[in-house]
Amino acid sequence: MWKPDRLSDQTLFQQIADDLERRISYGEFPAGSLLPSERKLAEQLGVNRSTVIQAYAELRAHGIIESRSGSGTRVSKYKWGATPKHTPNWHRYAEGGNFLPNLPFLRRIREALGHNQTLIDFASGELAGDLSPVEEINLLMSEHEYTSYLGYDNPQGYIPLRQALVAYLKQYRGIQTTEESILITSGSQQSLYLITQCLLSPGDAVAIEDPSYCYSLPMFQSAGLRLFRLPVDDKGVRPDDIRSLYKKHRIKMVFINPNFQNPTGAVLDAERRKELLDVASELGLPIVEDDPFSLTAYDGVPPKPLKSIDPIGSVLYIGSFSKIAASGLRIGWMVAPHSVVERLADARQQMDFGLSVIPQRVAAQFLKSAYFVPHLERLRMHLLYKRDLLIEALHKELHELVSFTVPQGGLHLWCKIIPEVNDNKLLEEAIRRGVIFVPGSVYGSESGYVRFTYARARADEIGPGISKFSAALQEARVNKY
Amino acid sequence: MWKPDRLSDQTLFQQIADDLERRISYGEFPAGSLLPSERKLAEQLGVNRSTVIQAYAELRAHGIIESRSGSGTRVSKYKWGATPKHTPNWHRYAEGGNFLPNLPFLRRIREALGHNQTLIDFASGELAGDLSPVEEINLLMSEHEYTSYLGYDNPQGYIPLRQALVAYLKQYRGIQTTEESILITSGSQQSLYLITQCLLSPGDAVAIEDPSYCYSLPMFQSAGLRLFRLPVDDKGVRPDDIRSLYKKHRIKMVFINPNFQNPTGAVLDAERRKELLDVASELGLPIVEDDPFSLTAYDGVPPKPLKSIDPIGSVLYIGSFSKIAASGLRIGWMVAPHSVVERLADARQQMDFGLSVIPQRVAAQFLKSAYFVPHLERLRMHLLYKRDLLIEALHKELHELVSFTVPQGGLHLWCKIIPEVNDNKLLEEAIRRGVIFVPGSVYGSESGYVRFTYARARADEIGPGISKFSAALQEARVNKY
Ligand SMILES: Cc1ncc(COP(=O)(O)O)c(C=O)c1O
Ligand SMILES: Cc1ncc(COP(=O)(O)O)c(C=O)c1O
């Protein structure tokens, strides 16, 4: 008898549902006939009863079977009877729309992490639980009353949080702004989404760094944008490249992540910053400055944002709590001219009607609290420690097989593999051995790289993780294809 | 000297910024010249200093002026000097993108409510603060620890909340489902957004109720959908209309709000529910059932959802906490086949990376708590009380000038005005008198109606609000144009 495959990528319940659908359509169970009870089928297949319950629920949702309490589960007469009824063709619907699916590598990584909680995680671009201010947030939530209002919030964001950010931006980022010029978003992600959806039109050309986080986002293609690349070296992007892209393709906007760039860790050189702003003002070209990492600067001196030296307002500035506090808060912000903020706030009302007030209040309190500065200090110290553990392990396990620039802030190390191996093979071998990372090709045109995030794994996992990676790399090099 | 107009729709700071820009471009202040200090200008114009700070910040964001600490605020040399530099043309960018702006009436209402906190609010479709379980949520937040994890959450939603919803849907809505088939969203709004963006393609035809909440959402047009209308009578939509729309326009999906419909309050008749599901299965047509109001049923017996009697899985079911607990939580859900849920979860990762875990935890705790049932009972009682106050006031103040069906649940009363008056005139007269409502034309093709939300205003405001409305109506009838 058929049994589900526990090593398959497909979930058990989905395999069981697929198998039952096949058997029903082959006539093994005719319309109206009784299916085995959940308990019985679970026994036969050697799975938990809850797995069969899920499989039956999935078939029920597709109208393939029906359950009536007391009389068991039967093959649907509607669907399989003499006058067939039609369930919507959900697969066709799911293929519709403008949204491209996430990249296969990223889906594979999400799935692998979902199925195996013990994987050593060099892939998720976020902080480990113990680097987030969880204690502090618990305290703030129990200390403060959430009093009167839990209604629809201002679509531009909770005013006290915008006020707290005005002070934060001035103090920590040298940016002068007002609460009218701030939009609160669900992380930098939503800022990027709003910009691509609402300020650009299909067919528009934009420039993004190569490699960059943006390449991992089908969002840009979903919006119908034409992407042009700005190569990133140790000093970031070259302003001249922007000028020539503008001449050739009339680019409408430039997206950069100048401080401890994801994935390279590069910091845009001070000289180039000025030139870049000159090019922008010469061409009337907007620059989107995505700046989630700068407060992690290990030496305690974050690079100054472009926005702080932007004389004529060419820069849309994006920030987030994700990489300096907690990604699960889902709090980010954008600084932009009031007319732009108003436009985006109006559009976002149609998407989600604004953010929940609760995490916005928590974020505002945290920013204003005495916890904020000590948290940042602790965070920097721990990240530096983990970075050094990673570098030590790479030197020990892989020496001449890898090459990298040591990042001075951020969460990631961008590592060249010498000689290059097949990304897919390397990832699968690594997963089989209990470690996971992001193949460099996810971030653009460069192949032969790996992005290791050292912020997410526990300190004691970093050495063993690299040992496993090393074994996977050996296997992938031998077994080329 | 020019002074800002306090009665204008434009904010003071925007008026001041516009005036300064005009004066700079006319040469009154040449490039590089010093502008008045914030304090001085505030005195001259008779406004708060903070208003001038905002105006200067807006001009700075547009690159029109620059401030250096210590040396005051000057007209930008970059922009107005000999070799002009160009700020991006933000207005042109703000007009780009696929997103249509919200309807003018709705923007006007938001703006009026923003500027005048004392307006009696029959417009906002939400609960008054004291009908939300604010106390209960404060208690739950201080009782529970938010322990370990504040990382990126599962894009499908926080698992314990999905589990709590499985139990909730079974107990309160007669819907059998599993956590794999539930997607947590930022309210029903985001469910609708995801469906229109990800399951439909530009050019697709869909059917929506007329009048309906959906007409108030440019979202449908932004997605490039062609809209066809299903007239709503006292028993809801007529299933035959769906069949004929399908024949004529190959509609791809049907959106309905069958229980205490917004705005009419109509409940879809039991007989028609069955027919509608028959039509759906005959045509293989998906039905989106938007069901935010049913637990407000004043008799305590909520109408059964279509989804609970959907034999073959034609229905995508949408729920929300907004109308039964608090709209500021921003928690909604969708029940759909697993393949659809997966698709939408993947797409939403690109939009906002999922919801904050905090309100999801609060919602899960609230659902499972002993507070939930008493809250619902109290809510129903208060809504009924407010409905009756509204009806009493309408009878008293307007008797034969209005006609309506008494709603048996929900937050709204749909009121015909006899004879019809100009919507715009009526709204402006009402705002001038301190009361606000939504003109019926926002919801579709029917004119001569008003939607009164009785849930949002305080009980003691309802009578006075209708008196003011009555005066506005008199004025609008006399002064036709
Ligand atoms: C450069 C960059 N921008 C934006 C984001 C999105 O983060 P969030 O939406 O959590 O702020 C990330 C996350 O990895 C990132 O690395
Ligand atoms: C019928 C209907 N659906 C959806 C919504 C959106 O509500 P939310 O996103 O707050 O759940 C509303 C709000 O007014 C509504 O009336």
PDB file of C-alpha atoms and ligand atoms in Angstrom, chain A residues 125 186-190 192 213 257 262 290 292-293 320 322-323 327 330 412, chain B residues 152 353, ligand 1:
ATOM      1  CA  GLY A 125      18.352  37.919   7.805  1.00  0.00           C
ATOM      2  CA  SER A 186       5.182  47.503   8.116  1.00  0.00           C
ATOM      3  CA  GLY A 187       8.987  47.468   7.968  1.00  0.00           C
ATOM      4  CA  SER A 188      11.233  48.669   5.144  1.00  0.00           C
ATOM      5  CA  GLN A 189       9.581  46.027   3.054  1.00  0.00           C
ATOM      6  CA  GLN A 190       6.312  47.928   2.925  1.00  0.00           C
ATOM      7  CA  LEU A 192       9.737  49.628  -0.793  1.00  0.00           C
ATOM      8  CA  TYR A 213      18.511  42.728  -1.288  1.00  0.00           C
ATOM      9  CA  ASN A 257      21.436  50.538   0.822  1.00  0.00           C
ATOM     10  CA  ASN A 262      22.894  43.613   2.330  1.00  0.00           C
ATOM     11  CA  ASP A 290      17.273  52.037   2.549  1.00  0.00           C
ATOM     12  CA  PRO A 292      18.152  49.458   8.274  1.00  0.00           C
ATOM     13  CA  PHE A 293      21.597  48.524   9.553  1.00  0.00           C
ATOM     14  CA  SER A 320      13.193  50.034  10.277  1.00  0.00           C
ATOM     15  CA  SER A 322      13.798  44.984  12.196  1.00  0.00           C
ATOM     16  CA  LYS A 323      17.585  44.839  12.279  1.00  0.00           C
ATOM     17  CA  SER A 327      11.665  42.095  12.979  1.00  0.00           C
ATOM     18  CA  ARG A 330       6.937  45.076  11.824  1.00  0.00           C
ATOM     19  CA  HIS A 412      25.801  39.418   7.137  1.00  0.00           C
TER      20      HIS A 412
ATOM     21  CA  TYR B 152       9.716  37.414  11.439  1.00  0.00           C
ATOM     22  CA  PHE B 353       6.509  40.599   5.391  1.00  0.00           C
TER      23      PHE B 353
HETATM   24  C1  LIG C   1      18.395  46.083   2.867  1.00  0.00           C
HETATM   25  C2  LIG C   1      17.072  45.618   3.410  1.00  0.00           C
HETATM   26  N1  LIG C   1      15.984  46.383   3.231  1.00  0.00           N
HETATM   27  C3  LIG C   1      14.790  46.010   3.698  1.00  0.00           C
HETATM   28  C4  LIG C   1      14.603  44.842   4.365  1.00  0.00           C
HETATM   29  C5  LIG C   1      13.237  44.496   4.858  1.00  0.00           C
HETATM   30  O1  LIG C   1      13.208  44.462   6.245  1.00  0.00           O
HETATM   31  P1  LIG C   1      11.977  44.919   7.145  1.00  0.00           P
HETATM   32  O2  LIG C   1      10.750  44.992   6.267  1.00  0.00           O
HETATM   33  O3  LIG C   1      11.844  43.845   8.172  1.00  0.00           O
HETATM   34  O4  LIG C   1      12.326  46.247   7.716  1.00  0.00           O
HETATM   35  C6  LIG C   1      15.689  43.985   4.564  1.00  0.00           C
HETATM   36  C7  LIG C   1      15.499  42.693   5.223  1.00  0.00           C
HETATM   37  O5  LIG C   1      16.253  41.789   5.107  1.00  0.00           O
HETATM   38  C8  LIG C   1      16.960  44.401   4.092  1.00  0.00           C
HETATM   39  O6  LIG C   1      18.037  43.629   4.271  1.00  0.00           O
END
